[in-house]
Each structure stands twice: as structure tokens, then as C-alpha cells.
PDB file of C-alpha atoms in Angstrom:
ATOM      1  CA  UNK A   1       0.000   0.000   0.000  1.00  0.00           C
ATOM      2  CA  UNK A   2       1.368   3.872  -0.841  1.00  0.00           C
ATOM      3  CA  UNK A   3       1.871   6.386   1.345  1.00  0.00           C
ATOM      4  CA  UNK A   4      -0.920   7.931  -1.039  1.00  0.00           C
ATOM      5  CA  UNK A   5      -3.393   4.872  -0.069  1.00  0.00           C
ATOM      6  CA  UNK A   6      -3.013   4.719   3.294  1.00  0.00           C
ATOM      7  CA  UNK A   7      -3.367   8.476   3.282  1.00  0.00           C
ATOM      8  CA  UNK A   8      -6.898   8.386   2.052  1.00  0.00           C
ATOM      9  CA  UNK A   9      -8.086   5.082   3.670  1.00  0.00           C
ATOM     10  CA  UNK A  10      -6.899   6.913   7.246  1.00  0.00           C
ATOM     11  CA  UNK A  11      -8.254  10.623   6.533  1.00  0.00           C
ATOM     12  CA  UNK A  12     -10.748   9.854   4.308  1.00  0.00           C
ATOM     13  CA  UNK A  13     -12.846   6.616   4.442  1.00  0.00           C
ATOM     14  CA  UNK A  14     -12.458   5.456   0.720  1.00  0.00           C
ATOM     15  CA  UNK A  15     -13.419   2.180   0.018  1.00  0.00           C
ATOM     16  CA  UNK A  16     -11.475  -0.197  -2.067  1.00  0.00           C
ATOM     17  CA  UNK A  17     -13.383   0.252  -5.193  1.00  0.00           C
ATOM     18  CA  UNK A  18     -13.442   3.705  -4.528  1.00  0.00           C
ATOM     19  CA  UNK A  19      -9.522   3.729  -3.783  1.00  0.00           C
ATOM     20  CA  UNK A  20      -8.607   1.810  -6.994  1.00  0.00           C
ATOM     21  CA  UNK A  21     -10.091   4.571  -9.085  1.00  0.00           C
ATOM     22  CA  UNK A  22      -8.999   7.547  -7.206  1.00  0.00           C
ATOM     23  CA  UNK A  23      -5.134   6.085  -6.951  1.00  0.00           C
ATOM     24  CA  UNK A  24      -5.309   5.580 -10.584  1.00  0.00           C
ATOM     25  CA  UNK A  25      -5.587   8.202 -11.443  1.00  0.00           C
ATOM     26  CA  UNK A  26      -2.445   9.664 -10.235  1.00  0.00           C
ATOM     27  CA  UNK A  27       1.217   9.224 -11.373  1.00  0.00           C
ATOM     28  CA  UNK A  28       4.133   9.907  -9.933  1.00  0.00           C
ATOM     29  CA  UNK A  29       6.654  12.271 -10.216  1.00  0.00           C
ATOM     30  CA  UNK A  30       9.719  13.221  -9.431  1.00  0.00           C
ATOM     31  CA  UNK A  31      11.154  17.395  -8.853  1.00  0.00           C
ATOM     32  CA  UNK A  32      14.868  18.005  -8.475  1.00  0.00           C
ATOM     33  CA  UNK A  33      16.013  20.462  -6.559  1.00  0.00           C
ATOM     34  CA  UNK A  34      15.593  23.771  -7.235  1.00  0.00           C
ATOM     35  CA  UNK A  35      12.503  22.851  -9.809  1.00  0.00           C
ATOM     36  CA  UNK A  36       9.522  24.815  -9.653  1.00  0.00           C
ATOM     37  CA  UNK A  37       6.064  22.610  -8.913  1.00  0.00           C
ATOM     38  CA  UNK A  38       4.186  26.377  -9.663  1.00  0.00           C
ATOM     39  CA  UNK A  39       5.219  30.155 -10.431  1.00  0.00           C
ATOM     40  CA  UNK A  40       2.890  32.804  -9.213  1.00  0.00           C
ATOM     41  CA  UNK A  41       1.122  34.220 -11.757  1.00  0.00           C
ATOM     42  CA  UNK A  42      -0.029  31.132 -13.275  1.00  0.00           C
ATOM     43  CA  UNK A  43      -2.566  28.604 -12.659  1.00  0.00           C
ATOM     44  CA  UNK A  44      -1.783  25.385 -11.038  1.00  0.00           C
ATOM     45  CA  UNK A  45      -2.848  22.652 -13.187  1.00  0.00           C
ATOM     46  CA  UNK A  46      -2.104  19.795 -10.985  1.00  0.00           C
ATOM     47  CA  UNK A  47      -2.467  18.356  -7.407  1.00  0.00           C
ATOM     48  CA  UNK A  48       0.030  16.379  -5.660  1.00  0.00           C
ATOM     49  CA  UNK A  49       0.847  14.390  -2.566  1.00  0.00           C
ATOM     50  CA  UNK A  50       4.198  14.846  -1.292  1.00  0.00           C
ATOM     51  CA  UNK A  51       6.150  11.393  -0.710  1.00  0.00           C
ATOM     52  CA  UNK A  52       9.238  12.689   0.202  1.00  0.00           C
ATOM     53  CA  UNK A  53      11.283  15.512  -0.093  1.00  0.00           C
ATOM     54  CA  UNK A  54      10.638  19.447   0.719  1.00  0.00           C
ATOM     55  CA  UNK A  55       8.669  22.063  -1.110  1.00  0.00           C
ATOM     56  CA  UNK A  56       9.042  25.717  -0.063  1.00  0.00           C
ATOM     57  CA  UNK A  57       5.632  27.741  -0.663  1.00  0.00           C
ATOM     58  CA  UNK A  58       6.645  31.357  -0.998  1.00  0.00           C
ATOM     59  CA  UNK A  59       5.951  34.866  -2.167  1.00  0.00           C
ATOM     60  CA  UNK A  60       8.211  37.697  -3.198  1.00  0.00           C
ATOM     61  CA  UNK A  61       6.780  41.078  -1.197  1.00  0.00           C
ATOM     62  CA  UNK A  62       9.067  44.064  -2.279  1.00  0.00           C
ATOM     63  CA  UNK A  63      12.811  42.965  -1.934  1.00  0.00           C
ATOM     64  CA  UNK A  64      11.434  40.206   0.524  1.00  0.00           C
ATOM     65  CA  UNK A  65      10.579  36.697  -0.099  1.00  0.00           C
ATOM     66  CA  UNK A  66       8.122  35.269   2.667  1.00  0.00           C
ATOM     67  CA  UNK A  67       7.621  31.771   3.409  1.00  0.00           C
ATOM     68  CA  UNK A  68       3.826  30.532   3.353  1.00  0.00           C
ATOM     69  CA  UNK A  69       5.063  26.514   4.125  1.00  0.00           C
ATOM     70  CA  UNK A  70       7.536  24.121   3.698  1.00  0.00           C
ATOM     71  CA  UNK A  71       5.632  20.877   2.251  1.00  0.00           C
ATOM     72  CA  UNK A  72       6.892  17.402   3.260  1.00  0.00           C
ATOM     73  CA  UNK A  73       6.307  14.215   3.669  1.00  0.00           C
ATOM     74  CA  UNK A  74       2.478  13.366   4.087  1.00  0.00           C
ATOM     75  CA  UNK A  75       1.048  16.851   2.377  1.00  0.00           C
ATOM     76  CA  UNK A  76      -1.169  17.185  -0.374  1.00  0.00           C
ATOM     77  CA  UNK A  77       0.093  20.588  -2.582  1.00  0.00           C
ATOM     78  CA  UNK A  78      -2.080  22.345  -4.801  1.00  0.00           C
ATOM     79  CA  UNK A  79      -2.930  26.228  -5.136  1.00  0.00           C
ATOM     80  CA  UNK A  80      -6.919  25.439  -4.026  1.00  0.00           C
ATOM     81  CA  UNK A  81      -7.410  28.685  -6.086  1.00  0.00           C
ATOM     82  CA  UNK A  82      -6.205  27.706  -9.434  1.00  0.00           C
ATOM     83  CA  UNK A  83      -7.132  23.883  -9.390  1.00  0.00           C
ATOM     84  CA  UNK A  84     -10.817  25.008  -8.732  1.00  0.00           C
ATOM     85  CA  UNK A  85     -11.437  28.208  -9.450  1.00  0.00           C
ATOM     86  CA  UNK A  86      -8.674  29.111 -12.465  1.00  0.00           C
ATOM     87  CA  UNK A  87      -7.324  31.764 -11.079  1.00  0.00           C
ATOM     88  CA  UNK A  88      -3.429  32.659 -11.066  1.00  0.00           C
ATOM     89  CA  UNK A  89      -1.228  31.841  -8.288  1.00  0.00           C
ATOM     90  CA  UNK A  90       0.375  34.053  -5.331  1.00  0.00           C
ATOM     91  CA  UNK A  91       2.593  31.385  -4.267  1.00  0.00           C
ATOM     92  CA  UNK A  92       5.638  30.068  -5.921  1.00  0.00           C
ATOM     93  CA  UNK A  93       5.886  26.256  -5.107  1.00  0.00           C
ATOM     94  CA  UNK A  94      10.061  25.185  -5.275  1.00  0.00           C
ATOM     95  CA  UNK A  95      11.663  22.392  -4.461  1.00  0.00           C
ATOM     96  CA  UNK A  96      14.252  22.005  -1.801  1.00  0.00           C
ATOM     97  CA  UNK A  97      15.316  18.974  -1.908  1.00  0.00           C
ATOM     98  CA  UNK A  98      14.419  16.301  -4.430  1.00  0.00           C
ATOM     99  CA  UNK A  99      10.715  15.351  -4.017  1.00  0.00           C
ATOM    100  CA  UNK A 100       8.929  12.350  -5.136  1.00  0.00           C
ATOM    101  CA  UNK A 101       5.186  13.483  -5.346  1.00  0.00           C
ATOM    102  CA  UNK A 102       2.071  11.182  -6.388  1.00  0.00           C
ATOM    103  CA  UNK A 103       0.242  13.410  -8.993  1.00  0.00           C
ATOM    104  CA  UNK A 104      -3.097  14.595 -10.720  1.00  0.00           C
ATOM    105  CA  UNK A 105      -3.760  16.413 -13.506  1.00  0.00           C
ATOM    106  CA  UNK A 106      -6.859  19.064 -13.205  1.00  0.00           C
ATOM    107  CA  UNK A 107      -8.891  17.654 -15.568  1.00  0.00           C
ATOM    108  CA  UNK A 108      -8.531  14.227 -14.228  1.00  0.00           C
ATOM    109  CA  UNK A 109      -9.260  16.027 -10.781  1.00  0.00           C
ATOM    110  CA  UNK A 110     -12.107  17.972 -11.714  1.00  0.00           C
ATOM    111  CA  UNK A 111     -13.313  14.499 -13.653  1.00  0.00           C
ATOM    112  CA  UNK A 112     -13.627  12.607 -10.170  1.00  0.00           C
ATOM    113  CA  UNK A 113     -16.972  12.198  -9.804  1.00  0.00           C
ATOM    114  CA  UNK A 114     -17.750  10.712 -13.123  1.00  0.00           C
ATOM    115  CA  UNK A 115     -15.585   7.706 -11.749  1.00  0.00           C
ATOM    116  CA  UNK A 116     -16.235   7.411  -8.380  1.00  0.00           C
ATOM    117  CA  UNK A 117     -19.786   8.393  -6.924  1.00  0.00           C
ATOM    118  CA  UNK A 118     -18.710   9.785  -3.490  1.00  0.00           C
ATOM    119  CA  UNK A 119     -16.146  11.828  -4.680  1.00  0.00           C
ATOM    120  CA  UNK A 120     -18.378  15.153  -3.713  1.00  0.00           C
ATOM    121  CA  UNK A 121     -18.342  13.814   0.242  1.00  0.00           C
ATOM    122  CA  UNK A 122     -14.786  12.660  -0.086  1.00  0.00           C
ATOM    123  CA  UNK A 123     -13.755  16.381  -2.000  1.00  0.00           C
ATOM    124  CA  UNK A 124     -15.403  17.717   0.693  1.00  0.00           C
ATOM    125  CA  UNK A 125     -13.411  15.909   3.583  1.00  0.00           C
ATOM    126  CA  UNK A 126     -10.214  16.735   1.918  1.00  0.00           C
ATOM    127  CA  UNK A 127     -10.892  20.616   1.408  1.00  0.00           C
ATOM    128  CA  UNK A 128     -12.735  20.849   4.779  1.00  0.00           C
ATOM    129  CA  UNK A 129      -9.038  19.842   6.127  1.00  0.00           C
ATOM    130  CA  UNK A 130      -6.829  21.507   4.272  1.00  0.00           C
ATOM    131  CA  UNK A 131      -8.522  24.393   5.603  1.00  0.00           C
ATOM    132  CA  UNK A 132      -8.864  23.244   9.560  1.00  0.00           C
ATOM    133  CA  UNK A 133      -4.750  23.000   8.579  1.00  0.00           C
ATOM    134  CA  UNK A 134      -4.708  26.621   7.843  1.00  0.00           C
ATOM    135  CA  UNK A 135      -7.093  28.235  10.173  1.00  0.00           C
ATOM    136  CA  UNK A 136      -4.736  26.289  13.035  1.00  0.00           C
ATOM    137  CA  UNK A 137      -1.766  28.186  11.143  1.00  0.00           C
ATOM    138  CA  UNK A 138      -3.514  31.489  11.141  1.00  0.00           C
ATOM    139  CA  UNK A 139      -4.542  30.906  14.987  1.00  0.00           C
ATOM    140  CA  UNK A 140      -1.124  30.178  15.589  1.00  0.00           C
ATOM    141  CA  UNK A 141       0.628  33.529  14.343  1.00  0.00           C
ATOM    142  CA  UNK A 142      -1.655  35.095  15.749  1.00  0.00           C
ATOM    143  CA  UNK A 143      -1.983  33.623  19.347  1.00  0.00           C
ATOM    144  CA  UNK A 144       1.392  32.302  20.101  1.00  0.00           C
ATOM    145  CA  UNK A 145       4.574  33.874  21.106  1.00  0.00           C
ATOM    146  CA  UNK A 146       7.385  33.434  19.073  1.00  0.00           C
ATOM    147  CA  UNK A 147       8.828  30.507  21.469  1.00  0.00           C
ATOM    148  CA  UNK A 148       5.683  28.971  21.334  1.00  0.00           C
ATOM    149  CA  UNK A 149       5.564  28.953  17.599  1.00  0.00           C
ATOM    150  CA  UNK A 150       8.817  27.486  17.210  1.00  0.00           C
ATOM    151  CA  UNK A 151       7.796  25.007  19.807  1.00  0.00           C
ATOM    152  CA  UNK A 152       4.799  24.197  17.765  1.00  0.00           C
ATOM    153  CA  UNK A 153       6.974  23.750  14.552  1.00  0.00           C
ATOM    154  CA  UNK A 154       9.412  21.694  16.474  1.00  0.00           C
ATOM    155  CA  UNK A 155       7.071  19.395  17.463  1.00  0.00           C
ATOM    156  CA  UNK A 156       5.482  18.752  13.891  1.00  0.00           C
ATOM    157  CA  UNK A 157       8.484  18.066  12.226  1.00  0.00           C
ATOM    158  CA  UNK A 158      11.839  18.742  13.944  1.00  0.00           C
ATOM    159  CA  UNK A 159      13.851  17.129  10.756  1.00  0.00           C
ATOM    160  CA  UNK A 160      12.474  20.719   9.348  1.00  0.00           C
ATOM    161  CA  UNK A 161      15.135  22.177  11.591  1.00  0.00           C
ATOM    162  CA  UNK A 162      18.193  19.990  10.249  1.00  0.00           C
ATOM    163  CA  UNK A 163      17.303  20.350   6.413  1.00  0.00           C
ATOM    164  CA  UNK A 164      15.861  23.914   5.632  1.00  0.00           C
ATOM    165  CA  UNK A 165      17.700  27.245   6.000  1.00  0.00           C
ATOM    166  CA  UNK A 166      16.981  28.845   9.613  1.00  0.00           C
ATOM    167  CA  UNK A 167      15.583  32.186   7.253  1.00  0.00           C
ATOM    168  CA  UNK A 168      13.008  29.898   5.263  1.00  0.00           C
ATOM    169  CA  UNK A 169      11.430  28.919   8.881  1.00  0.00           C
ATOM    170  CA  UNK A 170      11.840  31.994  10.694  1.00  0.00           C
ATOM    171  CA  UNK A 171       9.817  33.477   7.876  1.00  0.00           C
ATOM    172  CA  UNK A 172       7.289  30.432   7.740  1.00  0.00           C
ATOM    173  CA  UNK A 173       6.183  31.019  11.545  1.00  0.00           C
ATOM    174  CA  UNK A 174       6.449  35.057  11.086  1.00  0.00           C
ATOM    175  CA  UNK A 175       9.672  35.997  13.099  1.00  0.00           C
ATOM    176  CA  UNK A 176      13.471  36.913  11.780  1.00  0.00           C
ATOM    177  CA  UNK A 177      16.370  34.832  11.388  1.00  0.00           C
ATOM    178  CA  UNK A 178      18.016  36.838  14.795  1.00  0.00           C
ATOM    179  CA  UNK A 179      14.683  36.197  16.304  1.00  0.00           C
ATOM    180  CA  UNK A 180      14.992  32.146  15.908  1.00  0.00           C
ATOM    181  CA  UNK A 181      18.647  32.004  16.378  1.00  0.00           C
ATOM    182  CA  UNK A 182      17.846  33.755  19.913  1.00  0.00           C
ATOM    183  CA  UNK A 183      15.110  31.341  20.801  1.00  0.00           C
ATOM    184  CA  UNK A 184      16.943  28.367  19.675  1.00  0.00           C
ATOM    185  CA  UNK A 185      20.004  29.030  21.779  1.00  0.00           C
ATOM    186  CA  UNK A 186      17.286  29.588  24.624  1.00  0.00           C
ATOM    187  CA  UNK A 187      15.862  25.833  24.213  1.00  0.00           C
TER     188      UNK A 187
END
């Protein structure tokens, strides 16, 4: 069984008919580093789960590049925006490291419930958490201190802290690279 298939059997409740058709209908695919998975500006025509590797999700503000995430291991990515409502991209989606990813073309997306009749309910389970995810990040920035943020981070994924640069996290959970460095030398 994938990562993919155990994925959706845990989260989601597909049955094995149901799972046979949905893990069809992805492919994998493999990003060196450095590729790009999207470039703001254009729409995202694909949906992936992340097997392994690291995907920075970023934005350039002025002179300053600010980290949204940093995908890994057991992560769908997607810009929600483009894949369902065709509009262009804020994010830039790059690979850190290489990254083996389980794909699916829109159209074969968007084509889901032709193929499997509970793919409404099942769309609906898998949006309804990718946004719990972010409201959690939102409540986060905005009701933790900085210590408690990098706490938070820590706990989720501390191989984070060995593999990306200190300014791509310190950005990701809204503080500056001095900022970290202080509250790592703290813990």
C-alpha cells in the first residue's frame, strides 16, 4: 500500500473500489532540486501528494521573499485557487530537496466524480481539512509567542530544523532569522 493509499483510507474513508479509481488516477513524479512545482502568476494545473522531499511555498513582497510553508512528507500541494477556481497563483511552489510526489492532472481532478460516486463527500473531507490546517496556522501567528511557535513547529516536524535554512522557517512562523537564532540558543 502507498503512502498515497493509506493516506486516504486513514483521513478519508475510501473504500477499495473507490480507492482503486482515485489512486489511478495519479502518477508519480519526481522534482529536483531547485525545480519549480508552480510560479505565481499562473494557474496550477495539478495536485500532488508529497512522498518525500521538501517544497518551499513562498511569495516575493518588495525585496522580501516570505515563506507561506515548507511541504513534506504526508502533504497534499495544490494552489486550491487555481485547481478550482482558475485563477493565477500568489505562491511560488520550489523544491528544496528532491521530491517524489504522487500526482493529478486538473482535468482528471475535476473528472472525479464521473468515476467514483462519493467523490463530492470525499472532496469535501479533503478541502474541509486543508482548511482546519490553515485556520490552526492562522490561529497560531496570531496567538502564540514566538517561542511557542517554534515550539509548535518543532514538534510537527523537527527534521524541518536539520534540512531547511533557519531564514526559510523563521519566515514560515512570522519571526526573523536573529529572532529564531535567539530562541533556539534559549531551548
Amino acid at each position: 500500500m502507498t503512502e498515497l493509499e493509506q493516506y486516504l483510507r486513514g483521513y478519508m474513508g475510501v473504500s477499495d473500489e473507490d480507492m482503486q479509481a482515485l489512486v489511478s488516477a495519479f502518477y508519480p513524479e519526481t522534482l529536483e532540486k531547485g525545480d519549480f512545482f508552480l510560479r505565481s502568476g499562473r494557474v496550477c494545473e495539478k495536485l500532488s501528494f508529497h512522498r518525500e522531499g521538501l517544497m518551499r511555498v513562498f511569495a516575493v513582497h518588495g525585496e522580501k521573499e516570505v515563506t507561506q510553508w515548507i511541504s513534506f512528507r504526508g502533504n497534499f500541494i495544490t494552489d486550491l485557487q487555481g485547481i478550482v477556481c482558475d485563477e493565477p497563483a500568489r505562491f511560488t511552489m520550489q523544491a528544496l530537496t528532491r521530491c517524489e510526489l504522487f500526482t493529478i492532472d486538473k482535468k482528471e481532478y475535476l473528472g472525479l466524480h464521473r468515476h467514483i460516486a462519493r467523490w463530492p463527500e470525499l472532496e469535501r473531507v479533503l478541502i474541509t481539512r486543508c482548511f482546519g490546517f490553515l485556520e490552526t496556522r492562522i490561529f497560531s501567528l496570531l496567538s502564540m509567542s514566538g517561542e511557542e511557535r517554534y515550539s509548535y513547529l518543532q514538534g510537527q516536524n523537527p527534521e524541518l530544523f536539520d534540512t531547511v535554512p533557519l531564514k526559510y522557517l523563521a519566515s514560515m512562523i512570522g519571526m526573523t532569522p536573529e529572532s529564531l537564532s535567539r530562541i533556539r540558543k534559549k531551548k
